[in-house]
């Protein structure tokens, strides 16, 4: 009868065989990723198109849904994000600009977890520096804090533009859990010149430009009545324009600025709504329930 030591040795041999198979598949996946990059380059695609945040979210949601066993789903998400980002750089190298004030190291941690530990990250002390790095170079993408009502330096009014090359929001961080960030839990948004994608579980960020007389409660009420109930609704005066006030709304779904429901809102506000701007859309992050292992 085999001893315990013999059984352990046999199990370890099985682990070694599995590791070799995993490694072979990893190398094969890297080779296919390199082929994808070559096809894109030969097809004349611009460098803006190489990242597919919607596809990344679909992959992660599919794996989380089929996952079982003792490995936490949150760990699976972290593992696959690392893998996807490493292979994405095989297709096309990229650099991420990160807003990193001295008191908020969590934004660096969120960027590292989302874009991978080997992705070049560059720290900037101000939000303006991050925006310039993305719009003018050298960064491909940027990580900015998720807007809060009490922000002293709101960055979102600066992204109002109909320019096709404007950087837009394409991901909300973290997509899984917060991981091992330093300090209090934090949330962030990733911006870049990324082609919008929708996966059916999406959120949108829009800015409503209105007359200053309108209150937040009035705008929220009218939006809700028209089927556009906002998850958040922040209010700011328009920079250098006292004749306008701005409302930032996060909405469920991929909602374009020309959605017919905004026409209904405008009609109810009797001319008080001047314009609607899209800041981008992104896959809804996984919830705690979706990340809970079924055997817990």
Coordinates of C-alpha atoms in Angstrom, one line a residue:
X1 CA 0.0 0.0 0.0
X2 CA 1.5 3.4 -1.0
X3 CA 2.7 5.6 1.8
X4 CA 1.5 9.1 2.4
X5 CA 4.9 10.3 1.1
X6 CA 4.4 8.3 -2.2
X7 CA 0.9 9.8 -2.6
X8 CA 2.2 13.3 -2.1
X9 CA 5.0 12.7 -4.6
X10 CA 2.4 11.4 -7.2
X11 CA 0.2 14.4 -6.6
X12 CA 3.2 16.7 -7.1
X13 CA 4.1 15.0 -10.3
X14 CA 0.5 15.7 -11.5
X15 CA 0.9 19.3 -10.5
X16 CA 4.1 19.5 -12.5
X17 CA 2.4 18.1 -15.6
X18 CA -0.5 20.5 -15.2
X19 CA 1.9 23.4 -14.8
X20 CA 3.6 22.4 -18.1
X21 CA 0.3 22.3 -19.9
X22 CA -0.7 25.7 -18.5
X23 CA 2.6 27.1 -19.6
X24 CA 2.3 25.6 -23.1
X25 CA -1.2 27.2 -23.3
X26 CA 0.1 30.5 -22.0
X27 CA 2.8 30.6 -24.7
X28 CA 0.3 29.7 -27.3
X29 CA -2.0 32.5 -26.2
X30 CA 0.9 34.9 -26.4
X31 CA 1.7 33.8 -29.9
X32 CA -2.0 34.3 -31.0
X33 CA -2.0 37.8 -29.3
X34 CA 1.1 38.7 -31.4
X35 CA -0.7 37.5 -34.5
X36 CA -3.7 39.7 -33.6
X37 CA -1.3 42.7 -33.2
X38 CA 0.2 42.0 -36.6
X39 CA -3.1 41.7 -38.3
X40 CA -4.2 45.0 -36.8
X41 CA -1.0 46.7 -37.9
X42 CA -1.3 45.4 -41.5
X43 CA -4.9 46.4 -41.6
X44 CA -4.0 50.1 -40.9
X45 CA -5.8 50.3 -37.6
X46 CA -4.8 53.3 -35.5
X47 CA -3.1 52.8 -32.1
X48 CA -6.3 54.0 -30.4
X49 CA -8.2 50.8 -31.3
X50 CA -6.0 48.1 -29.7
X51 CA -7.6 48.1 -26.3
X52 CA -11.0 46.4 -26.0
X53 CA -12.4 47.1 -22.5
X54 CA -15.8 45.6 -23.4
X55 CA -14.3 42.4 -24.6
X56 CA -12.2 42.2 -21.4
X57 CA -15.3 42.6 -19.3
X58 CA -17.1 39.9 -21.3
X59 CA -14.2 37.5 -20.8
X60 CA -14.0 38.1 -17.0
X61 CA -17.8 37.8 -16.6
X62 CA -17.8 34.5 -18.5
X63 CA -15.0 33.1 -16.4
X64 CA -16.5 34.2 -13.1
X65 CA -19.8 32.7 -14.0
X66 CA -18.3 29.3 -14.8
X67 CA -15.8 29.3 -11.9
X68 CA -16.1 27.0 -8.9
X69 CA -13.7 25.6 -6.3
X70 CA -11.6 27.1 -3.5
X71 CA -9.8 29.8 -5.6
X72 CA -11.7 33.1 -4.8
X73 CA -13.4 34.6 -7.9
X74 CA -11.7 37.9 -7.0
X75 CA -8.3 36.2 -7.3
X76 CA -9.4 34.8 -10.7
X77 CA -10.2 38.3 -11.9
X78 CA -6.9 39.6 -10.7
X79 CA -5.0 36.7 -12.3
X80 CA -6.8 37.2 -15.7
X81 CA -6.4 41.0 -15.7
X82 CA -2.7 40.5 -15.2
X83 CA -2.6 38.0 -18.1
X84 CA -4.7 40.1 -20.4
X85 CA -2.6 43.2 -19.9
X86 CA 0.7 41.4 -20.3
X87 CA -0.6 40.0 -23.6
X88 CA -2.1 43.3 -24.7
X89 CA 1.3 44.8 -24.5
X90 CA 2.5 42.1 -26.9
X91 CA 0.0 43.6 -29.4
X92 CA 0.8 47.2 -28.6
X93 CA 2.9 48.8 -25.8
X94 CA 1.1 51.4 -23.7
X95 CA 1.7 53.8 -20.8
X96 CA -0.8 54.8 -18.1
X97 CA -0.8 58.2 -16.4
X98 CA -2.0 58.1 -12.8
X99 CA -3.3 60.9 -10.6
X100 CA -1.2 60.4 -7.5
X101 CA -1.5 63.1 -4.8
X102 CA 0.7 62.4 -1.8
X103 CA -2.3 61.5 0.4
X104 CA -4.0 59.1 -2.0
X105 CA -1.7 56.2 -3.0
X106 CA -4.8 54.0 -3.6
X107 CA -5.1 55.3 -7.2
X108 CA -1.7 53.9 -8.0
X109 CA -2.8 50.6 -6.5
X110 CA -6.1 50.6 -8.5
X111 CA -4.1 51.3 -11.7
X112 CA -1.6 48.6 -11.0
X113 CA -4.3 46.0 -10.3
X114 CA -6.3 46.9 -13.5
X115 CA -3.5 47.4 -16.0
X116 CA -1.0 44.9 -14.6
X117 CA 2.1 45.1 -12.5
X118 CA 4.5 45.3 -15.5
X119 CA 2.6 48.0 -17.3
X120 CA 4.5 51.3 -17.2
X121 CA 2.7 53.7 -14.9
X122 CA 3.6 57.4 -14.5
X123 CA 2.6 59.4 -11.5
X124 CA 1.3 63.0 -11.8
X125 CA 0.5 65.3 -8.9
X126 CA -2.4 67.1 -10.6
X127 CA -5.5 66.1 -12.6
X128 CA -4.5 68.6 -15.3
X129 CA -1.2 66.9 -15.8
X130 CA -2.9 63.5 -16.3
X131 CA -5.3 65.0 -18.9
X132 CA -2.5 66.7 -20.8
X133 CA -0.4 63.5 -20.7
X134 CA -3.3 61.5 -22.3
X135 CA -4.4 64.2 -24.8
X136 CA -0.9 65.4 -25.8
X137 CA 1.3 62.5 -24.9
X138 CA 3.2 60.6 -23.6
X139 CA 0.5 58.5 -21.9
X140 CA -2.0 56.2 -23.8
X141 CA -4.5 56.2 -20.9
X142 CA -5.1 57.9 -17.6
X143 CA -6.5 57.0 -14.2
X144 CA -8.5 59.7 -12.4
X145 CA -10.6 59.6 -9.2
X146 CA -14.2 58.8 -9.4
X147 CA -16.1 62.1 -9.0
X148 CA -17.4 63.0 -5.6
X149 CA -19.8 65.7 -4.6
X150 CA -17.3 67.5 -2.4
X151 CA -14.5 67.6 -5.0
X152 CA -12.6 70.8 -5.0
X153 CA -11.1 70.2 -8.4
X154 CA -13.7 68.5 -10.6
X155 CA -12.1 67.2 -13.8
X156 CA -15.2 66.0 -15.6
X157 CA -16.4 69.4 -16.9
X158 CA -13.1 69.5 -18.9
X159 CA -14.1 66.4 -21.0
X160 CA -17.1 68.1 -22.6
X161 CA -16.4 67.9 -26.3
X162 CA -17.9 66.6 -29.5
X163 CA -14.4 66.2 -30.9
X164 CA -14.0 62.6 -32.1
X165 CA -10.4 62.4 -30.8
X166 CA -11.4 63.5 -27.3
X167 CA -10.4 61.1 -24.5
X168 CA -13.4 59.5 -22.9
X169 CA -14.1 57.3 -19.9
X170 CA -13.9 53.6 -20.8
X171 CA -13.6 51.7 -17.5
X172 CA -14.5 52.0 -13.8
X173 CA -11.9 50.7 -11.3
X174 CA -11.9 48.3 -9.6
X175 CA -13.7 46.0 -11.9
X176 CA -13.5 43.2 -9.3
X177 CA -12.7 44.0 -5.7
X178 CA -10.3 46.7 -4.3
X179 CA -7.5 44.2 -3.7
X180 CA -4.6 45.3 -1.6
X181 CA -4.8 49.1 -2.0
X182 CA -3.3 51.3 0.6
X183 CA -5.5 53.6 2.7
X184 CA -9.3 53.9 2.5
X185 CA -11.1 52.2 -0.3
X186 CA -11.2 54.2 -3.5
X187 CA -12.7 54.2 -6.9
X188 CA -11.4 55.6 -10.2
X189 CA -12.1 56.0 -13.8
X190 CA -9.9 55.2 -16.8
X191 CA -9.8 57.6 -19.7
X192 CA -8.4 57.3 -23.2
X193 CA -9.1 57.5 -26.9
X194 CA -10.9 54.2 -26.8
X195 CA -13.7 53.1 -29.1
X196 CA -16.8 52.7 -27.0
X197 CA -18.1 49.1 -26.6
X198 CA -21.3 47.8 -25.0
X199 CA -21.8 44.4 -23.4
X200 CA -25.4 44.6 -22.1
X201 CA -24.3 45.4 -18.5
X202 CA -23.1 48.9 -19.0
X203 CA -23.1 52.4 -17.4
X204 CA -22.8 55.8 -19.0
X205 CA -21.4 59.1 -17.8
X206 CA -23.1 62.2 -19.2
X207 CA -23.0 65.9 -18.5
X208 CA -26.2 67.9 -18.7
X209 CA -25.7 71.6 -19.3
X210 CA -28.6 73.7 -18.0
X211 CA -29.5 77.2 -16.8
X212 CA -28.2 78.0 -13.3
X213 CA -31.7 78.3 -11.9
X214 CA -32.4 74.6 -12.0
X215 CA -31.8 72.7 -8.8
X216 CA -30.4 69.2 -8.6
X217 CA -33.6 67.8 -7.1
X218 CA -35.6 69.2 -10.0
X219 CA -33.3 67.7 -12.6
X220 CA -33.2 64.3 -10.8
X221 CA -36.9 64.2 -10.6
X222 CA -37.4 65.0 -14.3
X223 CA -34.8 62.5 -15.4
X224 CA -36.4 59.8 -13.2
X225 CA -39.8 60.5 -14.6
X226 CA -38.4 60.1 -18.1
X227 CA -36.8 56.8 -17.4
X228 CA -33.3 58.1 -16.8
X229 CA -32.9 57.6 -13.1
X230 CA -29.3 58.6 -12.2
X231 CA -27.1 56.5 -9.9
X232 CA -25.3 59.7 -9.1
X233 CA -26.0 63.4 -9.9
X234 CA -23.4 66.0 -9.1
X235 CA -23.8 69.7 -9.7
X236 CA -21.2 72.3 -10.6
X237 CA -21.1 75.7 -12.1
X238 CA -19.7 75.7 -15.6
X239 CA -16.1 76.8 -15.7
X240 CA -15.8 80.5 -16.9
X241 CA -19.5 80.6 -17.7
X242 CA -21.9 81.9 -15.1
X243 CA -24.9 81.4 -17.4
X244 CA -24.7 77.6 -17.1
X245 CA -24.7 74.9 -14.5
X246 CA -23.5 71.4 -15.1
X247 CA -24.9 68.1 -13.8
X248 CA -22.8 64.9 -14.0
X249 CA -25.0 61.8 -14.2
X250 CA -24.1 58.1 -14.1
X251 CA -26.8 56.1 -15.8
X252 CA -27.5 52.4 -16.2
X253 CA -27.0 51.2 -19.8
X254 CA -25.2 52.6 -22.8
X255 CA -27.0 55.9 -23.1
X256 CA -26.0 58.3 -25.9
X257 CA -26.5 62.1 -25.6
X258 CA -29.1 62.0 -28.3
X259 CA -31.3 59.5 -26.5
X260 CA -35.0 60.5 -27.0
X261 CA -35.6 60.5 -23.3
X262 CA -33.4 63.6 -23.0
X263 CA -35.8 65.4 -25.4
X264 CA -38.5 64.5 -22.9
X265 CA -36.4 66.0 -20.1
X266 CA -35.8 69.1 -22.1
X267 CA -39.5 69.6 -22.8
X268 CA -40.4 69.2 -19.1
X269 CA -37.7 71.7 -18.1
X270 CA -39.1 74.2 -20.6
X271 CA -35.9 75.3 -22.2
X272 CA -33.8 74.9 -19.1
X273 CA -31.7 72.1 -20.6
X274 CA -29.1 73.5 -23.0
X275 CA -27.0 70.5 -24.0
X276 CA -26.1 66.9 -23.2
X277 CA -22.5 65.6 -23.5
X278 CA -21.3 62.1 -23.3
X279 CA -18.1 61.4 -21.3
X280 CA -18.1 57.8 -22.2
X281 CA -19.5 54.4 -21.1
X282 CA -18.1 51.3 -19.5
X283 CA -18.9 47.8 -18.3
X284 CA -20.6 47.7 -14.9
X285 CA -18.1 46.4 -12.3
X286 CA -18.7 43.0 -10.8
X287 CA -20.8 43.1 -7.6
X288 CA -19.9 41.5 -4.3
X289 CA -22.6 38.9 -5.0
X290 CA -21.2 38.0 -8.4
X291 CA -17.7 37.6 -6.8
X292 CA -18.9 35.4 -4.0
X293 CA -17.9 31.8 -4.4
X294 CA -20.9 29.5 -4.7
X295 CA -19.5 27.1 -2.1
X296 CA -19.1 29.8 0.6

